[in-house]
Amino acid sequence: MKIYVIYDSENGHTEALAKAIAEGAGQENAEVYLDHVDNAQIRALVDMDAIIWGCPGHFGTISGGLKNWIDRLGYLWAEGKLIGKVGAVFCTTATVHGGIEATLLNLITPMLHQGMIIVGLPGNIPENALYGSYYGVGVTCPIEASPDDPPNLPSEAELALGRSLGKRVARITRKLTGNQTS
Ligand SMILES: Cc1cc2nc3c(=O)[nH]c(=O)nc-3n(C[C@H](O)[C@H](O)[C@H](O)COP(=O)(O)O)c2cc1C
């Protein structure tokens, strides 16, 4: 079972979440690939069983870096190459009301156009019962007081949400593909 985690990130906030998601998928014995969008391989998507992509929210929606990359997937759409693959999404924003859910929903839309099967994060996952991140994992990382300060990375509880998403994607992908090992 192969899972590709692709992320955009300028200052490491979304990257930290991406790494937690990859870690969770790995704990379920998935073969996990993790790339910044600048290095992400479009051709490799065809060989994946699941694809998880995420970004910082920019003006309430997908960052330009990831959107440009997603817009290069047209030929995969034309050939139906991603139909039936499992998909999930994640994002970080600086503010709670600055478009976190809109960004997650916008990240899901192109997956649906590609015919992918979307996996979210239900409320019976302990880390999510009070958090309520149902469309994927959305984390608020408050802006640093000064550009010289270290980044306000996701908390341990938020990274646990990320690991839960990675695990859930891996478990559901295993069920769908019948792939019992890696
Ligand atoms: C161009 C730009 C637009 C942004 N727009 C928003 C926004 O609409 N809402 C918000 O809460 N944060 C916004 N942010 C802040 C980032 O989403 C936030 O700092 C994020 O955690 C950065 O993640 P990264 O370090 O992985 O790039 C914006 C940042 C940039 C650079």
GROMACS .gro file of C-alpha atoms and ligand atoms in nm:
model
  213
    1MET     CA    1   0.000   0.000   0.000
    2LYS     CA    2   0.155   0.329  -0.116
    3ILE     CA    3   0.056   0.668   0.023
    4TYR     CA    4   0.187   1.002  -0.107
    5VAL     CA    5   0.177   1.307   0.123
    6ILE     CA    6   0.230   1.632  -0.070
    7TYR     CA    7   0.245   1.970   0.098
    8ASP     CA    8   0.314   2.335   0.034
    9SER     CA    9   0.484   2.528   0.315
   10GLU     CA   10   0.678   2.852   0.338
   11ASN     CA   11   0.779   2.853   0.703
   12GLY     CA   12   0.741   2.497   0.827
   13HIS     CA   13   0.396   2.503   0.991
   14THR     CA   14   0.224   2.290   0.728
   15GLU     CA   15   0.536   2.082   0.682
   16ALA     CA   16   0.522   1.977   1.050
   17LEU     CA   17   0.161   1.866   1.006
   18ALA     CA   18   0.248   1.681   0.685
   19LYS     CA   19   0.522   1.491   0.868
   20ALA     CA   20   0.280   1.388   1.144
   21ILE     CA   21   0.031   1.259   0.885
   22ALA     CA   22   0.307   1.064   0.711
   23GLU     CA   23   0.418   0.923   1.047
   24GLY     CA   24   0.065   0.803   1.124
   25ALA     CA   25   0.033   0.632   0.786
   26GLY     CA   26   0.371   0.469   0.841
   27GLN     CA   27   0.251   0.332   1.176
   28GLU     CA   28  -0.006   0.134   0.977
   29ASN     CA   29   0.273  -0.017   0.766
   30ALA     CA   30   0.203   0.191   0.458
   31GLU     CA   31   0.487   0.271   0.222
   32VAL     CA   32   0.482   0.648   0.267
   33TYR     CA   33   0.629   0.913   0.037
   34LEU     CA   34   0.650   1.274   0.158
   35ASP     CA   35   0.738   1.570  -0.064
   36HIS     CA   36   0.718   1.947  -0.066
   37VAL     CA   37   0.511   2.040  -0.369
   38ASP     CA   38   0.822   2.183  -0.538
   39ASN     CA   39   0.965   1.830  -0.547
   40ALA     CA   40   0.641   1.632  -0.584
   41GLN     CA   41   0.631   1.387  -0.873
   42ILE     CA   42   0.311   1.400  -1.077
   43ARG     CA   43   0.386   1.071  -1.255
   44ALA     CA   44   0.425   0.895  -0.918
   45LEU     CA   45   0.059   0.962  -0.835
   46VAL     CA   46  -0.049   0.688  -1.072
   47ASP     CA   47   0.129   0.425  -0.860
   48MET     CA   48  -0.020   0.545  -0.531
   49ASP     CA   49  -0.314   0.389  -0.350
   50ALA     CA   50  -0.383   0.707  -0.152
   51ILE     CA   51  -0.291   1.074  -0.190
   52ILE     CA   52  -0.298   1.329   0.093
   53TRP     CA   53  -0.230   1.692   0.005
   54GLY     CA   54  -0.226   2.009   0.209
   55CYS     CA   55  -0.110   2.369   0.226
   56PRO     CA   56  -0.118   2.690   0.425
   57GLY     CA   57  -0.443   2.877   0.372
   58HIS     CA   58  -0.372   3.185   0.157
   59PHE     CA   59  -0.652   3.442   0.155
   60GLY     CA   60  -0.899   3.175   0.258
   61THR     CA   61  -0.810   2.917  -0.002
   62ILE     CA   62  -0.540   2.686  -0.147
   63SER     CA   63  -0.191   2.839  -0.164
   64GLY     CA   64  -0.077   2.924  -0.514
   65GLY     CA   65   0.210   2.677  -0.500
   66LEU     CA   66  -0.015   2.377  -0.444
   67LYS     CA   67  -0.295   2.503  -0.672
   68ASN     CA   68  -0.051   2.545  -0.961
   69TRP     CA   69   0.066   2.189  -0.909
   70ILE     CA   70  -0.291   2.052  -0.887
   71ASP     CA   71  -0.370   2.236  -1.211
   72ARG     CA   72  -0.101   2.029  -1.383
   73LEU     CA   73  -0.299   1.708  -1.316
   74GLY     CA   74  -0.535   1.758  -1.610
   75TYR     CA   75  -0.394   1.473  -1.817
   76LEU     CA   76  -0.441   1.235  -1.523
   77TRP     CA   77  -0.804   1.349  -1.507
   78ALA     CA   78  -0.845   1.299  -1.884
   79GLU     CA   79  -0.717   0.943  -1.854
   80GLY     CA   80  -0.903   0.872  -1.530
   81LYS     CA   81  -0.580   0.770  -1.363
   82LEU     CA   82  -0.674   0.880  -1.011
   83ILE     CA   83  -1.025   0.736  -1.007
   84GLY     CA   84  -1.083   0.521  -0.700
   85LYS     CA   85  -0.773   0.634  -0.513
   86VAL     CA   86  -0.823   0.742  -0.153
   87GLY     CA   87  -0.774   1.112  -0.081
   88ALA     CA   88  -0.748   1.333   0.228
   89VAL     CA   89  -0.646   1.692   0.297
   90PHE     CA   90  -0.489   1.919   0.559
   91CYS     CA   91  -0.400   2.282   0.610
   92THR     CA   92  -0.269   2.538   0.855
   93THR     CA   93  -0.375   2.899   0.893
   94ALA     CA   94  -0.268   3.179   1.125
   95THR     CA   95  -0.620   3.251   1.253
   96VAL     CA   96  -0.921   3.044   1.359
   97HIS     CA   97  -1.165   3.235   1.139
   98GLY     CA   98  -0.931   3.303   0.849
   99GLY     CA   99  -1.062   3.040   0.611
  100ILE     CA  100  -0.943   2.711   0.758
  101GLU     CA  101  -1.258   2.514   0.667
  102ALA     CA  102  -1.292   2.686   0.330
  103THR     CA  103  -0.934   2.586   0.251
  104LEU     CA  104  -0.997   2.223   0.349
  105LEU     CA  105  -1.313   2.207   0.138
  106ASN     CA  106  -1.135   2.368  -0.155
  107LEU     CA  107  -0.857   2.110  -0.125
  108ILE     CA  108  -1.116   1.831  -0.146
  109THR     CA  109  -1.288   1.965  -0.459
  110PRO     CA  110  -1.018   1.873  -0.714
  111MET     CA  111  -0.993   1.526  -0.557
  112LEU     CA  112  -1.364   1.474  -0.625
  113HIS     CA  113  -1.317   1.590  -0.984
  114GLN     CA  114  -1.047   1.327  -1.016
  115GLY     CA  115  -1.288   1.058  -0.891
  116MET     CA  116  -1.109   1.003  -0.563
  117ILE     CA  117  -1.268   0.868  -0.246
  118ILE     CA  118  -1.242   1.126   0.032
  119VAL     CA  119  -1.153   1.033   0.388
  120GLY     CA  120  -1.217   1.282   0.668
  121LEU     CA  121  -1.171   1.265   1.041
  122PRO     CA  122  -1.480   1.163   1.241
  123GLY     CA  123  -1.572   1.270   1.592
  124ASN     CA  124  -1.521   0.924   1.740
  125ILE     CA  125  -1.147   0.968   1.704
  126PRO     CA  126  -1.054   1.074   2.059
  127GLU     CA  127  -0.822   1.356   1.951
  128ASN     CA  128  -1.101   1.499   1.736
  129ALA     CA  129  -1.400   1.469   1.968
  130LEU     CA  130  -1.352   1.820   2.106
  131TYR     CA  131  -1.147   1.965   1.821
  132GLY     CA  132  -1.400   1.910   1.542
  133SER     CA  133  -1.182   1.892   1.232
  134TYR     CA  134  -1.406   1.681   1.011
  135TYR     CA  135  -1.294   1.768   0.656
  136GLY     CA  136  -0.936   1.662   0.713
  137VAL     CA  137  -0.691   1.819   0.958
  138GLY     CA  138  -0.698   2.197   0.989
  139VAL     CA  139  -0.467   2.356   1.244
  140THR     CA  140  -0.432   2.718   1.352
  141CYS     CA  141  -0.073   2.828   1.415
  142PRO     CA  142  -0.088   3.184   1.552
  143ILE     CA  143   0.143   3.428   1.378
  144GLU     CA  144   0.482   3.477   1.544
  145ALA     CA  145   0.530   3.806   1.730
  146SER     CA  146   0.850   3.876   1.535
  147PRO     CA  147   0.994   3.735   1.212
  148ASP     CA  148   1.300   3.634   1.416
  149ASP     CA  149   1.094   3.415   1.651
  150PRO     CA  150   1.087   3.037   1.593
  151PRO     CA  151   0.768   2.922   1.417
  152ASN     CA  152   0.461   2.847   1.630
  153LEU     CA  153   0.439   2.488   1.511
  154PRO     CA  154   0.129   2.268   1.566
  155SER     CA  155   0.093   2.147   1.926
  156GLU     CA  156   0.137   1.782   2.025
  157ALA     CA  157  -0.244   1.742   2.032
  158GLU     CA  158  -0.268   1.883   1.679
  159LEU     CA  159   0.011   1.659   1.556
  160ALA     CA  160  -0.185   1.367   1.708
  161LEU     CA  161  -0.477   1.469   1.485
  162GLY     CA  162  -0.241   1.451   1.191
  163ARG     CA  163  -0.120   1.105   1.287
  164SER     CA  164  -0.485   0.996   1.325
  165LEU     CA  165  -0.564   1.112   0.972
  166GLY     CA  166  -0.263   0.926   0.835
  167LYS     CA  167  -0.364   0.609   1.018
  168ARG     CA  168  -0.725   0.633   0.906
  169VAL     CA  169  -0.629   0.683   0.543
  170ALA     CA  170  -0.399   0.382   0.562
  171ARG     CA  171  -0.662   0.159   0.727
  172ILE     CA  172  -0.934   0.252   0.478
  173THR     CA  173  -0.697   0.217   0.184
  174ARG     CA  174  -0.602  -0.129   0.307
  175LYS     CA  175  -0.968  -0.228   0.321
  176LEU     CA  176  -1.036  -0.091  -0.027
  177THR     CA  177  -0.732  -0.244  -0.192
  178GLY     CA  178  -0.730  -0.569   0.005
  179ASN     CA  179  -0.359  -0.505   0.063
  180GLN     CA  180  -0.292  -0.657   0.405
  181THR     CA  181   0.079  -0.572   0.437
  182SER     CA  182   0.269  -0.279   0.292
  183LIG     C1  183  -0.009   3.521   0.110
  183LIG     C2  184  -0.056   3.470   0.242
  183LIG     C3  185  -0.192   3.468   0.268
  183LIG     C4  186  -0.241   3.420   0.391
  183LIG     N1  187  -0.374   3.418   0.411
  183LIG     C5  188  -0.422   3.374   0.529
  183LIG     C6  189  -0.562   3.371   0.553
  183LIG     O1  190  -0.644   3.404   0.466
  183LIG     N2  191  -0.606   3.330   0.675
  183LIG     C7  192  -0.518   3.295   0.774
  183LIG     O2  193  -0.562   3.261   0.884
  183LIG     N3  194  -0.384   3.291   0.753
  183LIG     C8  195  -0.336   3.331   0.633
  183LIG     N4  196  -0.201   3.329   0.609
  183LIG     C9  197  -0.111   3.272   0.712
  183LIG    C10  198  -0.073   3.127   0.683
  183LIG     O3  199  -0.184   3.051   0.641
  183LIG    C11  200  -0.019   3.062   0.810
  183LIG     O4  201   0.083   3.142   0.864
  183LIG    C12  202   0.030   2.921   0.784
  183LIG     O5  203   0.038   2.849   0.906
  183LIG    C13  204   0.168   2.920   0.720
  183LIG     O6  205   0.209   2.788   0.698
  183LIG     P1  206   0.351   2.751   0.635
  183LIG     O7  207   0.457   2.797   0.731
  183LIG     O8  208   0.349   2.605   0.620
  183LIG     O9  209   0.362   2.823   0.503
  183LIG    C14  210  -0.150   3.375   0.489
  183LIG    C15  211  -0.012   3.375   0.461
  183LIG    C16  212   0.033   3.422   0.339
  183LIG    C17  213   0.182   3.420   0.311
   0.00000   0.00000   0.00000
